[in-house]
């Protein structure tokens, strides 16, 4: 029983690490701040949640495991807000979109 | 007002007990003191939405919302990973404008957060008075307001309207 729990925990941690890696790779490869925020916020939120869930499965209902579960809640609630604030402040302070971007309704409406 | 404070106190106290997990006298005393402080400091913030907590149907819709949201989040991650490892970066990024019928602040916050974790979309700004959201979209299919609303917002708007409005 215990070992099955541990194996599932390792699988979750591995998936989380893979998604975190892709998120950080996107941070390097994507062309402008908005696309970078996309990859970093999405992949890192689910990746880190997956790692924390794996930790919960590994530790069970002890004080470590329960704190990991609560951290997932905090992370999912706060990460999108930080992405929104970063994107909005970047746009307000005049950071341009990538030159191949299709449209920018936000800039049109602000004029 | 007293009722709201009692609710907040109960919520924070139970939350603290779960967070500390071991039932000792110190934990209970600290939790009670902190709960009283928090309930006095924040009761005005939660005063207006307190009536929503009494309707059980909303909780059922919330439990329906969680798996739908997790599935979309997983799709978003696979989509993002595909775009990252593809050698030519398949993207047509742009900021589009979408409409929403949601009015309350909680519902708009949840909608914006959900969109940020959905495939290919990220909320940049909200115009609460007009009911518009400015969404950065990695793969712009249309820059028309109505069509973009169909593509991006509709699916979660239906659920969130039943939970929060």
PDB file of C-alpha atoms in Angstrom, chain B residues 6 18 24-25 27 30-31 37 40 44 48 59 65 67-68 70 72 74 86 92 94 101 124 134 158 163:
ATOM      1  CA  UNK B   6     -18.590  35.180  13.486  1.00  0.00           C
ATOM      2  CA  UNK B  18      -5.882  22.658   9.416  1.00  0.00           C
ATOM      3  CA  UNK B  24      -2.165  21.709  21.134  1.00  0.00           C
ATOM      4  CA  UNK B  25      -3.204  24.441  23.522  1.00  0.00           C
ATOM      5  CA  UNK B  27      -2.129  26.454  18.506  1.00  0.00           C
ATOM      6  CA  UNK B  30      -3.020  31.641  18.755  1.00  0.00           C
ATOM      7  CA  UNK B  31      -5.692  30.668  16.234  1.00  0.00           C
ATOM      8  CA  UNK B  37      -8.148  40.163  14.823  1.00  0.00           C
ATOM      9  CA  UNK B  40     -12.525  42.697  13.023  1.00  0.00           C
ATOM     10  CA  UNK B  44     -16.367  45.187   5.932  1.00  0.00           C
ATOM     11  CA  UNK B  48     -21.945  42.472   0.747  1.00  0.00           C
ATOM     12  CA  UNK B  59     -21.773  24.727  -4.140  1.00  0.00           C
ATOM     13  CA  UNK B  65     -16.568  23.898 -12.121  1.00  0.00           C
ATOM     14  CA  UNK B  67     -13.025  19.285 -12.874  1.00  0.00           C
ATOM     15  CA  UNK B  68     -13.884  21.348 -15.967  1.00  0.00           C
ATOM     16  CA  UNK B  70      -8.630  21.236 -14.195  1.00  0.00           C
ATOM     17  CA  UNK B  72      -8.833  23.003 -19.375  1.00  0.00           C
ATOM     18  CA  UNK B  74      -4.141  20.430 -18.382  1.00  0.00           C
ATOM     19  CA  UNK B  86       8.035  23.324 -31.838  1.00  0.00           C
ATOM     20  CA  UNK B  92      -0.238  34.598 -33.862  1.00  0.00           C
ATOM     21  CA  UNK B  94      -2.474  39.706 -30.085  1.00  0.00           C
ATOM     22  CA  UNK B 101     -22.277  39.617 -18.724  1.00  0.00           C
ATOM     23  CA  UNK B 124      -4.547  41.859 -19.303  1.00  0.00           C
ATOM     24  CA  UNK B 134      -8.840  42.618 -22.664  1.00  0.00           C
ATOM     25  CA  UNK B 158     -22.292  30.053 -17.942  1.00  0.00           C
ATOM     26  CA  UNK B 163     -22.072  30.242  -8.896  1.00  0.00           C
TER      27      UNK B 163
END
